[in-house]
Tab-separated table of C-alpha atoms and ligand atoms in Angstrom:
chain	number	residue	atom	x	y	z
A	1	MET	CA	44.361	15.468	-65.006
A	2	PRO	CA	45.767	16.854	-68.300
A	3	PRO	CA	48.003	19.952	-68.165
A	4	LEU	CA	46.334	23.227	-69.137
A	5	LYS	CA	46.366	23.958	-72.853
A	6	ASN	CA	45.606	27.623	-72.187
A	7	ASP	CA	46.995	28.927	-68.909
A	8	ARG	CA	47.155	32.658	-69.628
A	9	PHE	CA	44.479	33.418	-67.019
A	10	ILE	CA	46.543	31.731	-64.272
A	11	ARG	CA	49.777	33.268	-65.576
A	12	ALA	CA	48.352	36.793	-65.593
A	13	LEU	CA	47.059	36.349	-62.024
A	14	LEU	CA	50.560	35.312	-60.974
A	15	ARG	CA	51.960	38.253	-62.986
A	16	GLN	CA	53.949	35.981	-65.279
A	17	PRO	CA	54.469	36.876	-68.991
A	18	VAL	CA	51.527	36.125	-71.303
A	19	ASP	CA	51.084	36.121	-75.098
A	20	LYS	CA	47.732	37.960	-74.885
A	21	THR	CA	45.558	39.530	-72.207
A	22	PRO	CA	43.235	36.828	-70.857
A	23	ILE	CA	39.515	37.559	-70.729
A	24	TRP	CA	36.463	36.039	-69.101
A	25	ILE	CA	33.120	37.682	-68.291
A	26	MET	CA	31.356	37.751	-64.932
A	27	ARG	CA	28.030	35.891	-65.351
A	28	GLN	CA	29.303	34.574	-68.702
A	29	ALA	CA	26.771	31.730	-68.476
A	30	GLY	CA	23.362	33.317	-68.112
A	31	ARG	CA	20.173	34.714	-69.512
A	32	TYR	CA	21.746	36.680	-72.400
A	33	LEU	CA	22.437	33.272	-74.037
A	34	PRO	CA	19.426	31.533	-75.653
A	35	GLU	CA	21.005	28.129	-74.972
A	36	TYR	CA	21.155	29.006	-71.241
A	37	ARG	CA	17.465	29.901	-71.230
A	38	ALA	CA	16.702	26.566	-72.897
A	39	THR	CA	18.662	24.571	-70.302
A	40	ARG	CA	17.070	26.501	-67.454
A	41	GLN	CA	13.667	25.709	-68.844
A	42	LYS	CA	14.636	22.040	-69.020
A	43	ALA	CA	15.715	22.249	-65.336
A	44	GLY	CA	12.441	23.931	-64.361
A	45	ASP	CA	13.972	26.620	-62.138
A	46	PHE	CA	17.286	28.247	-61.333
A	47	LEU	CA	18.040	26.386	-58.078
A	48	THR	CA	17.398	22.996	-59.669
A	49	LEU	CA	19.796	24.019	-62.433
A	50	CYS	CA	22.468	24.807	-59.803
A	51	LYS	CA	21.796	21.552	-57.934
A	52	THR	CA	21.951	19.219	-60.946
A	53	PRO	CA	25.671	18.743	-61.709
A	54	GLU	CA	25.108	17.587	-65.328
A	55	LEU	CA	23.048	20.696	-66.102
A	56	ALA	CA	25.395	23.026	-64.194
A	57	CYS	CA	28.226	21.532	-66.264
A	58	GLU	CA	26.266	22.015	-69.482
A	59	VAL	CA	25.668	25.733	-68.863
A	60	THR	CA	29.239	26.298	-67.667
A	61	MET	CA	30.452	25.064	-71.076
A	62	GLN	CA	27.970	27.084	-73.171
A	63	PRO	CA	29.846	30.410	-73.309
A	64	LEU	CA	33.133	28.566	-73.982
A	65	ASP	CA	31.618	26.947	-77.045
A	66	ARG	CA	30.692	30.373	-78.421
A	67	PHE	CA	33.632	32.578	-77.413
A	68	GLU	CA	37.411	32.174	-77.027
A	69	LEU	CA	37.259	32.763	-73.273
A	70	ASP	CA	40.363	32.095	-71.178
A	71	ALA	CA	38.581	30.702	-68.106
A	72	ALA	CA	35.465	28.794	-67.169
A	73	ILE	CA	33.538	29.665	-64.016
A	74	LEU	CA	31.560	27.101	-62.093
A	75	PHE	CA	27.855	27.622	-62.657
A	76	SER	CA	26.340	28.061	-59.230
A	77	ASP	CA	25.328	30.912	-56.959
A	78	ILE	CA	26.733	32.647	-53.899
A	79	LEU	CA	23.582	31.807	-51.931
A	80	THR	CA	24.322	28.052	-51.814
A	81	ILE	CA	25.912	28.472	-48.355
A	82	PRO	CA	22.902	30.124	-46.641
A	83	ASP	CA	20.667	27.645	-48.488
A	84	ALA	CA	22.691	24.781	-46.983
A	85	MET	CA	22.339	26.459	-43.562
A	86	GLY	CA	18.585	25.889	-43.850
A	87	LEU	CA	17.381	29.474	-44.399
A	88	GLY	CA	14.806	28.457	-47.009
A	89	LEU	CA	16.127	29.985	-50.244
A	90	GLU	CA	13.789	30.582	-53.147
A	91	PHE	CA	14.290	32.329	-56.466
A	92	LYS	CA	10.927	33.723	-57.448
A	93	GLU	CA	10.543	34.562	-61.132
A	94	GLY	CA	11.599	38.167	-61.779
A	95	ASP	CA	11.912	38.822	-58.052
A	96	GLY	CA	15.434	37.832	-57.065
A	97	PRO	CA	16.307	35.594	-54.121
A	98	THR	CA	14.299	35.407	-50.886
A	99	PHE	CA	14.814	33.563	-47.604
A	100	SER	CA	11.773	32.336	-45.696
A	101	ARG	CA	13.798	32.000	-42.457
A	102	PRO	CA	16.128	35.020	-42.343
A	103	VAL	CA	18.623	35.629	-39.525
A	104	LYS	CA	16.963	38.122	-37.165
A	105	ASN	CA	18.882	38.063	-33.903
A	106	ARG	CA	21.572	36.525	-31.713
A	107	ARG	CA	19.521	33.385	-31.136
A	108	ASP	CA	19.277	32.772	-34.882
A	109	ILE	CA	23.031	33.312	-35.248
A	110	ASN	CA	23.777	30.834	-32.466
A	111	GLN	CA	21.767	28.184	-34.288
A	112	LEU	CA	23.769	28.451	-37.511
A	113	ALA	CA	26.243	25.686	-38.299
A	114	VAL	CA	29.069	25.567	-40.840
A	115	PRO	CA	27.729	23.461	-43.751
A	116	ASP	CA	29.632	20.318	-44.697
A	117	PRO	CA	30.844	20.661	-48.304
A	118	GLY	CA	30.687	16.863	-48.569
A	119	GLY	CA	27.062	16.852	-47.347
A	120	GLU	CA	24.464	19.513	-48.202
A	121	LEU	CA	26.837	21.101	-50.719
A	122	ARG	CA	27.987	17.914	-52.391
A	123	TYR	CA	26.256	18.937	-55.636
A	124	VAL	CA	28.768	21.811	-55.929
A	125	THR	CA	31.910	19.682	-55.679
A	126	ASP	CA	30.291	17.085	-57.962
A	127	ALA	CA	29.715	19.821	-60.556
A	128	VAL	CA	33.343	20.971	-60.192
A	129	SER	CA	34.681	17.447	-60.856
A	130	LEU	CA	32.377	16.983	-63.818
A	131	ILE	CA	33.304	20.346	-65.372
A	132	ARG	CA	37.029	19.628	-64.965
A	133	ARG	CA	36.563	16.359	-66.831
A	134	GLU	CA	34.542	18.050	-69.551
A	135	LEU	CA	37.071	20.901	-69.930
A	136	ASP	CA	39.875	18.390	-70.450
A	137	GLY	CA	42.497	21.096	-69.862
A	138	ARG	CA	41.051	23.600	-72.351
A	139	VAL	CA	41.069	26.511	-69.876
A	140	PRO	CA	41.228	26.740	-66.077
A	141	LEU	CA	38.104	26.430	-63.926
A	142	ILE	CA	37.316	29.203	-61.417
A	143	GLY	CA	35.533	28.229	-58.201
A	144	PHE	CA	33.796	30.934	-56.172
A	145	SER	CA	31.889	31.989	-53.106
A	146	GLY	CA	30.202	35.096	-51.796
A	147	SER	CA	32.050	37.142	-49.170
A	148	PRO	CA	30.856	36.799	-45.568
A	149	TRP	CA	29.546	40.391	-45.526
A	150	THR	CA	27.660	40.020	-48.817
A	151	LEU	CA	26.157	36.689	-47.686
A	152	ALA	CA	25.195	38.306	-44.356
A	153	THR	CA	23.277	41.060	-46.205
A	154	TYR	CA	21.046	38.483	-47.926
A	155	MET	CA	20.678	36.338	-44.797
A	156	VAL	CA	19.648	39.205	-42.510
A	157	GLU	CA	17.584	41.186	-45.035
A	158	GLY	CA	15.882	38.017	-46.278
A	159	GLY	CA	16.761	38.886	-49.886
A	160	THR	CA	18.118	41.736	-51.982
A	161	SER	CA	17.937	45.081	-50.202
A	162	LYS	CA	17.982	48.733	-51.197
A	163	ASP	CA	18.875	50.293	-47.865
A	164	PHE	CA	20.383	47.411	-45.820
A	165	SER	CA	18.349	48.612	-42.840
A	166	LYS	CA	18.233	45.286	-40.979
A	167	VAL	CA	21.809	44.179	-41.553
A	168	LYS	CA	23.156	47.653	-40.719
A	169	GLY	CA	20.880	47.788	-37.700
A	170	MET	CA	22.596	44.627	-36.475
A	171	LEU	CA	26.054	45.954	-37.343
A	172	TYR	CA	25.576	49.265	-35.511
A	173	ASP	CA	23.532	48.018	-32.548
A	174	SER	CA	25.436	44.821	-31.843
A	175	PRO	CA	28.756	44.634	-33.678
A	176	SER	CA	29.692	41.539	-31.671
A	177	ASP	CA	26.660	39.654	-33.082
A	178	MET	CA	27.632	40.791	-36.561
A	179	GLN	CA	31.199	39.625	-35.975
A	180	LYS	CA	29.933	36.256	-34.781
A	181	LEU	CA	27.812	35.861	-37.929
A	182	LEU	CA	30.759	36.871	-40.119
A	183	ASP	CA	33.039	34.411	-38.301
A	184	ILE	CA	30.660	31.496	-38.961
A	185	LEU	CA	30.420	32.586	-42.587
A	186	SER	CA	34.214	32.956	-42.896
A	187	ASP	CA	34.716	29.390	-41.682
A	188	SER	CA	31.972	28.206	-44.042
A	189	VAL	CA	33.453	30.000	-47.061
A	190	ALA	CA	37.005	28.777	-46.361
A	191	PHE	CA	35.802	25.190	-45.965
A	192	TYR	CA	33.636	25.484	-49.107
A	193	LEU	CA	36.359	27.009	-51.312
A	194	ASN	CA	38.937	24.466	-50.143
A	195	ALA	CA	36.480	21.691	-51.060
A	196	GLN	CA	36.072	23.241	-54.525
A	197	ILE	CA	39.879	23.326	-54.890
A	198	GLU	CA	40.121	19.687	-53.809
A	199	ALA	CA	37.454	18.797	-56.379
A	200	GLY	CA	39.407	20.553	-59.169
A	201	ALA	CA	38.922	24.344	-59.081
A	202	GLN	CA	42.191	25.865	-60.384
A	203	ALA	CA	41.564	29.418	-59.105
A	204	VAL	CA	39.030	30.871	-56.701
A	205	MET	CA	37.240	34.187	-56.447
A	206	ILE	CA	35.260	35.831	-53.649
A	207	PHE	CA	32.357	38.053	-54.750
A	208	ASP	CA	31.733	40.930	-52.366
A	209	THR	CA	28.913	42.610	-54.241
A	210	TRP	CA	27.816	44.765	-51.300
A	211	GLY	CA	31.198	45.755	-49.811
A	212	GLY	CA	30.499	49.266	-51.119
A	213	ALA	CA	27.433	49.630	-48.906
A	214	LEU	CA	29.729	50.077	-45.886
A	215	THR	CA	31.769	53.081	-44.756
A	216	PRO	CA	35.472	52.635	-45.588
A	217	GLU	CA	36.234	51.877	-41.929
A	218	ASP	CA	33.453	49.295	-41.597
A	219	TYR	CA	34.372	47.816	-44.984
A	220	ARG	CA	37.920	47.214	-43.787
A	221	ARG	CA	36.832	45.813	-40.438
A	222	PHE	CA	33.853	43.675	-41.384
A	223	SER	CA	34.164	42.852	-45.063
A	224	LEU	CA	37.846	42.940	-45.976
A	225	GLY	CA	38.715	41.665	-42.494
A	226	SER	CA	36.723	38.481	-42.969
A	227	MET	CA	37.949	37.977	-46.547
A	228	THR	CA	41.568	38.318	-45.388
A	229	ARG	CA	41.032	35.613	-42.773
A	230	ILE	CA	39.589	33.334	-45.479
A	231	VAL	CA	42.578	33.948	-47.756
A	232	GLU	CA	44.859	32.825	-44.895
A	233	LYS	CA	42.953	29.520	-44.642
A	234	LEU	CA	42.812	28.617	-48.337
A	235	HIS	CA	44.942	26.013	-50.090
A	236	ARG	CA	47.349	28.207	-52.024
A	237	SER	CA	48.710	25.280	-53.957
A	238	TYR	CA	47.098	21.951	-54.692
A	239	ASP	CA	48.230	18.938	-56.665
A	240	GLY	CA	51.475	20.766	-57.509
A	241	ASN	CA	49.718	23.865	-58.914
A	242	THR	CA	49.479	27.350	-57.430
A	243	ILE	CA	45.841	28.296	-56.776
A	244	PRO	CA	45.392	32.050	-57.274
A	245	VAL	CA	42.769	33.911	-55.250
A	246	THR	CA	40.862	36.995	-56.477
A	247	LEU	CA	38.826	39.360	-54.296
A	248	PHE	CA	36.123	41.481	-55.917
A	249	SER	CA	34.464	44.137	-53.792
A	250	LYS	CA	32.069	46.326	-55.718
A	251	GLY	CA	32.243	49.968	-54.675
A	252	ALA	CA	35.353	49.634	-52.495
A	253	ASN	CA	37.872	51.584	-54.533
A	254	HIS	CA	38.623	53.578	-51.374
A	255	SER	CA	40.447	50.529	-50.040
A	256	LEU	CA	42.545	49.330	-52.990
A	257	ALA	CA	45.814	49.663	-51.063
A	258	ASP	CA	44.422	47.428	-48.303
A	259	LEU	CA	43.067	44.927	-50.846
A	260	ALA	CA	46.577	44.748	-52.316
A	261	ASN	CA	47.884	43.708	-48.889
A	262	SER	CA	45.175	41.099	-48.244
A	263	GLY	CA	47.275	38.175	-49.434
A	264	ALA	CA	45.130	37.710	-52.562
A	265	ASN	CA	46.775	37.360	-55.987
A	266	GLY	CA	44.182	39.392	-57.842
A	267	VAL	CA	41.753	42.224	-57.183
A	268	GLY	CA	38.607	42.699	-59.265
A	269	LEU	CA	37.669	46.280	-60.141
A	270	ASP	CA	34.251	47.742	-60.826
A	271	TRP	CA	34.055	50.367	-63.592
A	272	THR	CA	34.118	53.453	-61.353
A	273	VAL	CA	37.901	53.638	-61.139
A	274	ASN	CA	40.490	54.140	-63.886
A	275	ILE	CA	42.448	50.885	-64.049
A	276	GLY	CA	45.739	52.774	-64.509
A	277	ASP	CA	45.113	54.747	-61.303
A	278	ALA	CA	44.178	51.504	-59.523
A	279	ARG	CA	47.415	49.928	-60.746
A	280	ARG	CA	49.458	52.789	-59.324
A	281	ILE	CA	47.696	52.392	-55.961
A	282	VAL	CA	48.246	48.627	-55.722
A	283	SER	CA	51.810	49.150	-57.061
A	284	ASP	CA	51.807	45.778	-58.816
A	285	LYS	CA	51.456	43.769	-55.604
A	286	VAL	CA	48.401	42.098	-57.158
A	287	ALA	CA	47.009	41.441	-60.619
A	288	LEU	CA	43.944	43.484	-61.609
A	289	GLN	CA	40.763	42.130	-63.147
A	290	GLY	CA	38.271	44.332	-64.953
A	291	ASN	CA	36.867	46.796	-65.574
A	292	LEU	CA	34.766	47.676	-68.633
A	293	ASP	CA	31.396	49.208	-67.744
A	294	PRO	CA	28.910	46.376	-68.515
A	295	ALA	CA	26.624	48.956	-70.162
A	296	ILE	CA	29.229	49.585	-72.909
A	297	LEU	CA	27.968	46.320	-74.413
A	298	TYR	CA	24.713	48.102	-75.300
A	299	SER	CA	26.675	50.410	-77.647
A	300	SER	CA	27.966	49.660	-81.156
A	301	HIS	CA	30.624	47.044	-81.952
A	302	ASP	CA	33.081	49.884	-82.730
A	303	SER	CA	32.371	51.575	-79.433
A	304	VAL	CA	32.928	48.266	-77.597
A	305	LYS	CA	36.367	47.991	-79.226
A	306	GLN	CA	37.296	51.616	-78.495
A	307	HIS	CA	36.377	51.320	-74.845
A	308	ALA	CA	38.125	47.945	-74.492
A	309	LYS	CA	41.273	49.473	-76.040
A	310	LYS	CA	41.123	52.293	-73.521
A	311	VAL	CA	41.003	49.860	-70.587
A	312	MET	CA	44.062	48.006	-71.946
A	313	ASP	CA	45.927	51.258	-72.694
A	314	ASP	CA	45.089	52.627	-69.241
A	315	TYR	CA	46.387	49.446	-67.590
A	316	GLY	CA	49.586	49.869	-69.600
A	317	HIS	CA	52.008	47.269	-70.869
A	318	ASN	CA	53.103	44.287	-68.763
A	319	THR	CA	51.231	41.289	-67.551
A	320	GLY	CA	48.974	41.267	-64.490
A	321	HIS	CA	45.748	42.268	-66.237
A	322	ILE	CA	42.762	39.965	-66.642
A	323	PHE	CA	40.160	41.630	-68.827
A	324	ASN	CA	36.570	41.478	-67.538
A	325	LEU	CA	33.545	43.677	-67.074
A	326	GLY	CA	33.247	45.767	-63.910
A	327	HIS	CA	30.239	43.642	-62.876
A	328	GLY	CA	28.087	40.861	-64.348
A	329	ILE	CA	26.858	40.980	-67.931
A	330	HIS	CA	23.266	42.222	-68.281
A	331	PRO	CA	20.622	39.780	-69.588
A	332	ALA	CA	19.677	42.025	-72.559
A	333	ILE	CA	23.138	42.029	-74.168
A	334	GLU	CA	23.460	40.533	-77.673
A	335	PRO	CA	25.911	37.609	-77.634
A	336	GLU	CA	27.595	39.004	-80.782
A	337	LYS	CA	28.855	41.960	-78.721
A	338	VAL	CA	30.623	39.553	-76.395
A	339	LYS	CA	32.294	37.896	-79.367
A	340	THR	CA	33.502	41.280	-80.616
A	341	LEU	CA	34.895	42.087	-77.171
A	342	VAL	CA	36.663	38.767	-76.595
A	343	ASP	CA	38.228	38.658	-80.063
A	344	TYR	CA	39.287	42.292	-79.886
A	345	VAL	CA	40.968	41.935	-76.463
A	346	HIS	CA	43.047	39.049	-77.821
A	347	GLU	CA	43.832	40.740	-81.115
A	348	TYR	CA	44.869	44.098	-79.655
A	349	SER	CA	46.814	42.669	-76.713
A	350	ALA	CA	48.742	40.220	-78.950
A	351	SER	CA	50.421	43.209	-80.580
A	352	ARG	CA	51.687	44.452	-77.199
A	353	ASN	CA	54.567	43.323	-75.042
A	354	LEU	CA	53.056	41.624	-72.013
A	355	LYS	CA	56.204	40.683	-70.112
B	401	LIG	O1	29.709	34.212	-63.419
B	401	LIG	C1	29.133	33.164	-63.768
B	401	LIG	O2	28.834	32.931	-64.959
B	401	LIG	C2	28.834	32.072	-62.738
B	401	LIG	C3	27.529	32.064	-62.208
B	401	LIG	C4	27.078	33.025	-61.118
B	401	LIG	C5	25.704	33.238	-60.861
B	401	LIG	N1	25.594	34.008	-59.739
B	401	LIG	C6	24.592	32.697	-61.639
B	401	LIG	C7	23.273	33.331	-61.548
B	401	LIG	C8	27.797	33.732	-60.164
B	401	LIG	C9	29.304	33.893	-60.012
B	401	LIG	C10	26.841	34.342	-59.302
B	401	LIG	C11	27.214	35.129	-58.119
B	401	LIG	C12	26.171	35.912	-57.442
B	401	LIG	N2	24.898	35.540	-57.135
B	401	LIG	C13	26.394	37.177	-56.865
B	401	LIG	C14	27.698	37.909	-56.861
B	401	LIG	C15	28.047	38.498	-58.163
B	401	LIG	C16	27.202	39.654	-58.577
B	401	LIG	O3	26.583	39.557	-59.646
B	401	LIG	O4	27.191	40.661	-57.849
B	401	LIG	C17	25.198	37.590	-56.255
B	401	LIG	C18	24.944	38.894	-55.545
B	401	LIG	C19	24.273	36.533	-56.408
B	401	LIG	C20	22.888	36.462	-55.859
B	401	LIG	C21	21.888	36.382	-56.923
B	401	LIG	N3	21.752	35.326	-57.792
B	401	LIG	C22	20.923	37.342	-57.255
B	401	LIG	C23	20.739	38.687	-56.550
B	401	LIG	C24	20.191	36.826	-58.328
B	401	LIG	C25	18.969	37.430	-58.950
B	401	LIG	C26	19.306	38.574	-59.830
B	401	LIG	C27	19.384	38.116	-61.236
B	401	LIG	O5	20.347	38.477	-61.927
B	401	LIG	O6	18.437	37.438	-61.674
B	401	LIG	C28	20.769	35.586	-58.685
B	401	LIG	C29	20.340	34.699	-59.756
B	401	LIG	C30	21.370	34.208	-60.731
B	401	LIG	N4	22.630	33.762	-60.411
B	401	LIG	C31	21.189	34.061	-62.128
B	401	LIG	C32	22.366	33.503	-62.642
B	401	LIG	C33	22.649	33.099	-64.062
B	401	LIG	C34	19.906	34.366	-62.864
B	401	LIG	C35	18.972	33.265	-62.583
B	401	LIG	C36	18.048	32.991	-63.722
B	401	LIG	O7	18.387	32.163	-64.589
B	401	LIG	O8	16.976	33.615	-63.706
């Protein structure tokens, strides 16, 4: 494999000096891009797109062809693991994901098995290998998974939830069942991410979208606890290269100090915390990724630049910052706004001293 031509994303995660602040965008391949919508139409539906490595590779590359992004992220979904467990995943148009066979009780949990990344999930590692070849060292490739807690919310609720009544019912009524479910998911995620690393992922990230639905105590026990055990099991270097790990829990700013001690290299921030305050709390034990409010991209090009400057100024000088949004980009955003953001982050940060 060729050496990386642009490694500032990896360097920033390892808190090594960089020439500019690296930037990538959560959900950078997606519906805001007309070329994505065209490829999805060609695939027929979203899951087929994820399960066809050539098409997953094609959409992974699309945002990189438009913008000077510093990382690629595998095009896939966090729900591939429960899908491979046989829960009957469907993405209904405009409706979000649903499972026809959700996890209801202890018996259902006992029937779950850790999916084989070389079996049911082979399409994911095939996509990773293909994307690495296609990237040819341009930028690093990020592999990812959902966190055990976030996956459990979808598996128990049977889809997206507003109140988490079923999954919290299980957590409060039978914490040992919940722990058992999280343990199976932790093993599955560790196995899955290591397979992505072996196939060529150069960094990995765990998305914990619903960590913030828990109390701080339950977050630390059930969500951060299982992510920490995954971090301990991951390949931290592969093929002679360090593999940085990023944890992103949305709505868990109450636990930044604990996230900094999780063993991860980077922590993703949502937009509800000042990144300078977050940096003081983690006291530079980890790199920080984030945290522009995704809705800023609805405002003018000048406003996008002003708010991006503020995030960089709030972080302060030094390396250890990966610019991103505080959550995924919305489908209604004009691609030109993303170009303004990416170019501005590079231009402004180049004039600073990022040692
Ligand atoms: O960041 C990237 O560009 C990589 C691709 C990626 C997708 N999903 C593609 C996708 C990643 C990293 C994800 C992660 C994901 N999936 C999360 C965690 C991150 C987050 O946003 O909080 C979650 C919770 C999911 C589950 C999921 N997938 C939901 C709830 C939905 C429906 C909501 C929606 O936005 O439509 C999806 C579908 C999905 N995943 C789309 C994309 C591009 C839209 C599908 C389409 O084309 O209609």
